[in-house]
CSV table of C-alpha atoms in Angstrom, one decimal:
chain,number,residue,atom,x,y,z
A,1,MET,CA,17.3,10.0,-22.0
A,2,ASN,CA,14.0,11.0,-23.6
A,3,LEU,CA,14.6,14.1,-25.6
A,4,GLU,CA,12.3,13.4,-28.5
A,5,TYR,CA,8.6,14.3,-28.9
A,6,SER,CA,6.0,12.7,-31.1
A,7,GLY,CA,4.5,15.0,-33.7
A,8,ASP,CA,1.2,15.3,-31.7
A,9,ILE,CA,2.9,16.2,-28.4
A,10,ALA,CA,5.4,18.5,-30.0
A,11,ARG,CA,2.5,20.6,-31.4
A,12,LEU,CA,0.6,20.4,-28.1
A,13,TYR,CA,3.8,21.6,-26.2
A,14,ASP,CA,4.0,24.5,-28.6
A,15,LEU,CA,0.3,25.5,-28.2
A,16,VAL,CA,0.3,25.2,-24.4
A,17,HIS,CA,3.3,27.4,-23.8
A,18,GLN,CA,2.0,30.0,-26.2
A,19,GLY,CA,-1.5,29.8,-24.6
A,20,LYS,CA,0.0,30.3,-21.1
A,21,GLY,CA,1.4,33.6,-22.3
A,22,LYS,CA,5.1,32.8,-22.1
A,23,ASP,CA,6.8,36.0,-23.2
A,24,TYR,CA,9.4,34.7,-25.7
A,25,GLN,CA,10.1,38.2,-27.0
A,26,ALA,CA,11.0,39.6,-23.6
A,27,GLU,CA,13.2,36.7,-22.8
A,28,ALA,CA,15.0,37.0,-26.2
A,29,GLU,CA,15.6,40.7,-25.5
A,30,GLU,CA,17.0,39.9,-22.0
A,31,LEU,CA,19.2,37.2,-23.4
A,32,ALA,CA,20.5,39.6,-26.1
A,33,ALA,CA,21.3,42.2,-23.5
A,34,LEU,CA,23.2,39.7,-21.4
A,35,VAL,CA,25.2,38.7,-24.5
A,36,THR,CA,26.0,42.2,-25.7
A,37,GLN,CA,27.0,43.4,-22.2
A,38,ARG,CA,29.8,40.8,-22.4
A,39,ARG,CA,30.5,40.9,-26.1
A,40,PRO,CA,29.3,44.3,-27.5
A,41,ARG,CA,29.8,43.5,-31.2
A,42,ALA,CA,28.1,40.1,-31.1
A,43,ARG,CA,26.4,39.4,-34.4
A,44,SER,CA,25.7,35.6,-34.4
A,45,LEU,CA,23.9,33.3,-31.9
A,46,LEU,CA,23.3,29.5,-31.7
A,47,ASP,CA,20.3,28.2,-29.8
A,48,VAL,CA,20.9,24.6,-28.7
A,49,ALA,CA,17.8,22.6,-27.9
A,50,CYS,CA,15.9,25.3,-29.7
A,51,GLY,CA,12.6,23.4,-29.4
A,52,THR,CA,9.9,24.8,-31.7
A,53,GLY,CA,12.0,27.9,-32.5
A,54,MET,CA,10.1,30.6,-30.5
A,55,HIS,CA,13.2,32.2,-29.1
A,56,LEU,CA,14.9,32.0,-32.5
A,57,ARG,CA,12.0,33.9,-34.0
A,58,HIS,CA,12.7,36.9,-31.9
A,59,LEU,CA,16.5,36.6,-31.6
A,60,GLY,CA,16.6,36.6,-35.4
A,61,GLU,CA,15.3,40.2,-35.2
A,62,ILE,CA,18.2,41.2,-32.9
A,63,PHE,CA,21.3,39.4,-34.2
A,64,GLU,CA,22.5,39.4,-37.8
A,65,GLU,CA,22.6,35.6,-37.9
A,66,VAL,CA,21.0,32.9,-35.8
A,67,ALA,CA,21.0,29.1,-36.0
A,68,GLY,CA,19.6,26.2,-34.0
A,69,VAL,CA,20.3,22.7,-32.9
A,70,GLU,CA,17.5,20.3,-32.0
A,71,VAL,CA,17.4,16.6,-31.4
A,72,SER,CA,13.7,16.0,-31.9
A,73,PRO,CA,12.7,15.8,-35.6
A,74,ASP,CA,9.2,16.9,-34.7
A,75,MET,CA,10.3,19.9,-32.7
A,76,LEU,CA,12.8,20.7,-35.5
A,77,ALA,CA,10.1,20.6,-38.1
A,78,ILE,CA,7.9,23.1,-36.3
A,79,ALA,CA,11.0,25.3,-35.6
A,80,GLN,CA,11.9,25.3,-39.3
A,81,ARG,CA,8.4,26.2,-40.5
A,82,ARG,CA,8.4,29.0,-38.0
A,83,ASN,CA,11.8,30.2,-39.1
A,84,PRO,CA,12.2,29.4,-42.8
A,85,ASP,CA,15.3,31.5,-43.2
A,86,VAL,CA,17.2,30.0,-40.3
A,87,ARG,CA,19.4,27.0,-40.5
A,88,ILE,CA,18.4,24.5,-37.8
A,89,HIS,CA,20.5,21.4,-37.4
A,90,ARG,CA,19.5,18.0,-36.0
A,91,GLY,CA,21.9,17.2,-33.3
A,92,ASP,CA,22.5,16.0,-29.7
A,93,MET,CA,24.0,18.6,-27.4
A,94,ARG,CA,26.5,16.1,-26.1
A,95,ASP,CA,28.3,15.7,-29.4
A,96,PHE,CA,27.1,18.1,-32.1
A,97,ALA,CA,29.8,19.7,-34.3
A,98,LEU,CA,28.9,22.4,-36.8
A,99,GLY,CA,32.4,23.2,-38.0
A,100,ARG,CA,32.0,26.9,-37.1
A,101,ARG,CA,31.8,29.4,-34.3
A,102,PHE,CA,29.2,31.8,-33.0
A,103,ASP,CA,29.5,34.9,-30.8
A,104,ALA,CA,27.0,33.3,-28.3
A,105,VAL,CA,25.5,29.9,-27.6
A,106,ILE,CA,22.3,29.6,-25.5
A,107,CYS,CA,20.5,26.6,-24.1
A,108,MET,CA,17.1,27.4,-22.6
A,109,PHE,CA,14.0,25.7,-21.1
A,110,SER,CA,16.2,23.7,-18.7
A,111,SER,CA,17.1,21.4,-21.6
A,112,ILE,CA,20.5,20.9,-20.0
A,113,GLY,CA,18.8,18.9,-17.2
A,114,HIS,CA,18.3,16.0,-19.6
A,115,MET,CA,22.0,15.3,-19.1
A,116,ARG,CA,22.2,12.2,-16.9
A,117,ASP,CA,25.4,12.8,-15.0
A,118,GLN,CA,28.5,15.0,-14.6
A,119,ARG,CA,30.2,13.4,-17.6
A,120,GLU,CA,27.3,14.3,-19.9
A,121,LEU,CA,26.9,17.8,-18.4
A,122,ASP,CA,30.7,18.4,-19.0
A,123,ALA,CA,30.3,17.1,-22.6
A,124,ALA,CA,27.4,19.4,-23.4
A,125,ILE,CA,29.0,22.5,-21.9
A,126,GLY,CA,32.2,21.6,-23.7
A,127,ARG,CA,30.4,21.4,-27.0
A,128,PHE,CA,28.9,24.9,-26.3
A,129,ALA,CA,32.4,26.3,-25.6
A,130,ALA,CA,33.8,24.6,-28.7
A,131,HIS,CA,31.5,26.7,-30.9
A,132,LEU,CA,32.7,30.0,-29.4
A,133,PRO,CA,35.6,32.3,-30.4
A,134,SER,CA,37.7,33.8,-27.6
A,135,GLY,CA,35.4,36.2,-25.7
A,136,GLY,CA,32.2,34.3,-26.8
A,137,VAL,CA,29.3,33.9,-24.4
A,138,VAL,CA,27.4,30.8,-23.2
A,139,ILE,CA,24.0,31.2,-21.4
A,140,VAL,CA,22.4,28.1,-19.8
A,141,ASP,CA,19.0,27.9,-18.2
A,142,PRO,CA,19.4,25.3,-15.5
A,143,TRP,CA,16.9,23.0,-13.9
A,144,TRP,CA,16.1,23.4,-10.2
A,145,PHE,CA,18.9,22.6,-7.8
A,146,PRO,CA,18.2,19.8,-5.2
A,147,GLU,CA,17.5,22.4,-2.5
A,148,THR,CA,15.1,24.4,-4.6
A,149,PHE,CA,13.1,21.5,-6.1
A,150,THR,CA,9.6,20.9,-4.7
A,151,PRO,CA,8.7,17.2,-4.8
A,152,GLY,CA,5.1,16.4,-5.5
A,153,TYR,CA,4.4,19.6,-7.4
A,154,VAL,CA,1.4,19.5,-9.7
A,155,GLY,CA,1.1,21.9,-12.6
A,156,ALA,CA,-2.0,22.5,-14.6
A,157,SER,CA,-3.1,24.7,-17.6
A,158,LEU,CA,-6.0,25.0,-19.9
A,159,VAL,CA,-5.7,26.4,-23.4
A,160,GLU,CA,-8.0,26.8,-26.4
A,161,ALA,CA,-6.2,26.9,-29.7
A,162,GLU,CA,-6.7,25.7,-33.3
A,163,GLY,CA,-10.3,24.5,-32.6
A,164,ARG,CA,-9.1,22.4,-29.7
A,165,THR,CA,-9.3,22.6,-25.9
A,166,ILE,CA,-6.1,21.4,-24.3
A,167,ALA,CA,-5.7,20.5,-20.7
A,168,ARG,CA,-2.2,19.8,-19.5
A,169,PHE,CA,-1.4,18.3,-16.1
A,170,SER,CA,2.1,17.6,-14.8
A,171,HIS,CA,3.3,15.8,-11.6
A,172,SER,CA,6.9,16.1,-10.4
A,173,ALA,CA,8.5,13.5,-8.1
A,174,LEU,CA,12.0,12.9,-6.7
A,175,GLU,CA,13.5,9.7,-8.1
A,176,ASP,CA,17.1,8.7,-7.6
A,177,GLY,CA,18.5,12.2,-7.5
A,178,ALA,CA,16.4,13.4,-10.5
A,179,THR,CA,13.0,14.8,-11.2
A,180,ARG,CA,10.5,12.5,-12.8
A,181,ILE,CA,7.8,14.5,-14.5
A,182,ASP,CA,4.7,12.7,-15.7
A,183,VAL,CA,2.6,14.8,-18.1
A,184,ASP,CA,-0.9,14.1,-19.2
A,185,TYR,CA,-2.7,15.9,-22.0
A,186,LEU,CA,-6.5,15.9,-22.6
A,187,VAL,CA,-7.3,17.2,-26.0
A,188,GLY,CA,-11.0,17.9,-26.8
A,189,VAL,CA,-12.2,18.4,-30.4
A,190,PRO,CA,-15.8,19.3,-31.0
A,191,GLY,CA,-17.6,16.5,-32.8
A,192,GLU,CA,-14.7,14.1,-32.2
A,193,GLY,CA,-14.4,13.7,-28.5
A,194,VAL,CA,-11.4,13.7,-26.0
A,195,GLU,CA,-8.0,12.1,-26.6
A,196,HIS,CA,-5.5,11.3,-23.8
A,197,LEU,CA,-1.8,11.6,-24.4
A,198,LYS,CA,1.0,11.0,-22.0
A,199,GLU,CA,4.8,11.6,-21.7
A,200,THR,CA,7.4,11.2,-19.0
A,201,HIS,CA,10.6,13.2,-18.5
A,202,ARG,CA,13.6,12.6,-16.3
A,203,ILE,CA,15.5,15.7,-15.5
A,204,THR,CA,18.7,15.6,-13.3
A,205,LEU,CA,18.9,17.7,-10.2
A,206,PHE,CA,22.5,19.0,-10.6
A,207,GLU,CA,24.1,21.0,-7.8
A,208,ARG,CA,25.0,24.6,-8.6
A,209,ALA,CA,28.7,23.6,-8.1
A,210,GLN,CA,28.3,20.9,-10.7
A,211,TYR,CA,27.2,23.4,-13.3
A,212,GLU,CA,30.1,25.7,-12.3
A,213,ALA,CA,32.6,22.8,-12.6
A,214,ALA,CA,31.4,22.0,-16.1
A,215,PHE,CA,31.9,25.6,-17.2
A,216,ALA,CA,35.4,25.7,-15.7
A,217,ALA,CA,36.3,22.4,-17.3
A,218,ALA,CA,35.3,23.9,-20.7
A,219,GLY,CA,37.6,26.9,-20.2
A,220,LEU,CA,34.7,29.3,-19.4
A,221,SER,CA,34.4,31.8,-16.7
A,222,VAL,CA,31.1,31.4,-14.9
A,223,GLU,CA,28.6,33.5,-13.0
A,224,TYR,CA,25.1,32.6,-11.8
A,225,LEU,CA,22.3,35.2,-12.0
A,226,PRO,CA,19.5,33.9,-9.8
A,227,GLN,CA,16.9,36.4,-11.0
A,228,ALA,CA,17.6,36.4,-14.7
A,229,ALA,CA,15.0,35.4,-17.3
A,230,THR,CA,13.4,32.5,-15.5
A,231,ASP,CA,12.6,31.5,-11.9
A,232,ARG,CA,15.6,29.2,-12.0
A,233,GLY,CA,18.1,31.9,-13.0
A,234,LEU,CA,20.8,31.6,-15.6
A,235,PHE,CA,24.4,30.5,-15.8
A,236,ILE,CA,26.6,32.8,-18.0
A,237,GLY,CA,30.1,31.9,-19.1
A,238,VAL,CA,32.7,33.7,-21.3
A,239,ARG,CA,35.4,31.8,-23.2
A,240,ALA,CA,38.9,32.9,-22.1
């Protein structure tokens, strides 16, 4: 399972998504509304697989306390610089244990898809639930379902930032029940030339029923909102 990013790619990832105009603030506000609809007095939130901390940056303006968990040290370093007053823990979503509870736990950017099978999916959702009090809320941004995935999809973007021109190309293929995504970056710097960087991700195509089974196994109610926040929708659970 490749969840870690080199320092160069972690920074490129950050710049590309900002340059594409991803509205982290709007997503954070929607997530907060979904939490408070189910837990009106929610004051604390944990962002698992928080990446470079862009959601945390805005969620910290809504909740009294936020924290993060991130497995990649390079992503974590960027997130910590961006959110100097937020505690961000290095940890794996399958087995992290912070010794405390939060009113809400979120996991965005389809990070849950890095779980390789039902056992790992159950472990991750179980860890989320273990960090909730009774009535606490879990929100998970899934990867595509097998029937909604488009094999052969090619994505492309071009961004100019920090004196660099960054072209990102991705190709998605079906491979043994999972998505294999090959990503190529071309980074041009005036006076220096063009550098080529590559990364590959394998993201599992879980069925909707598999996500729902993991929520149920963790003692969570579960509902799926197909139009919430992202094109992939959101799973929302509440601890009984």
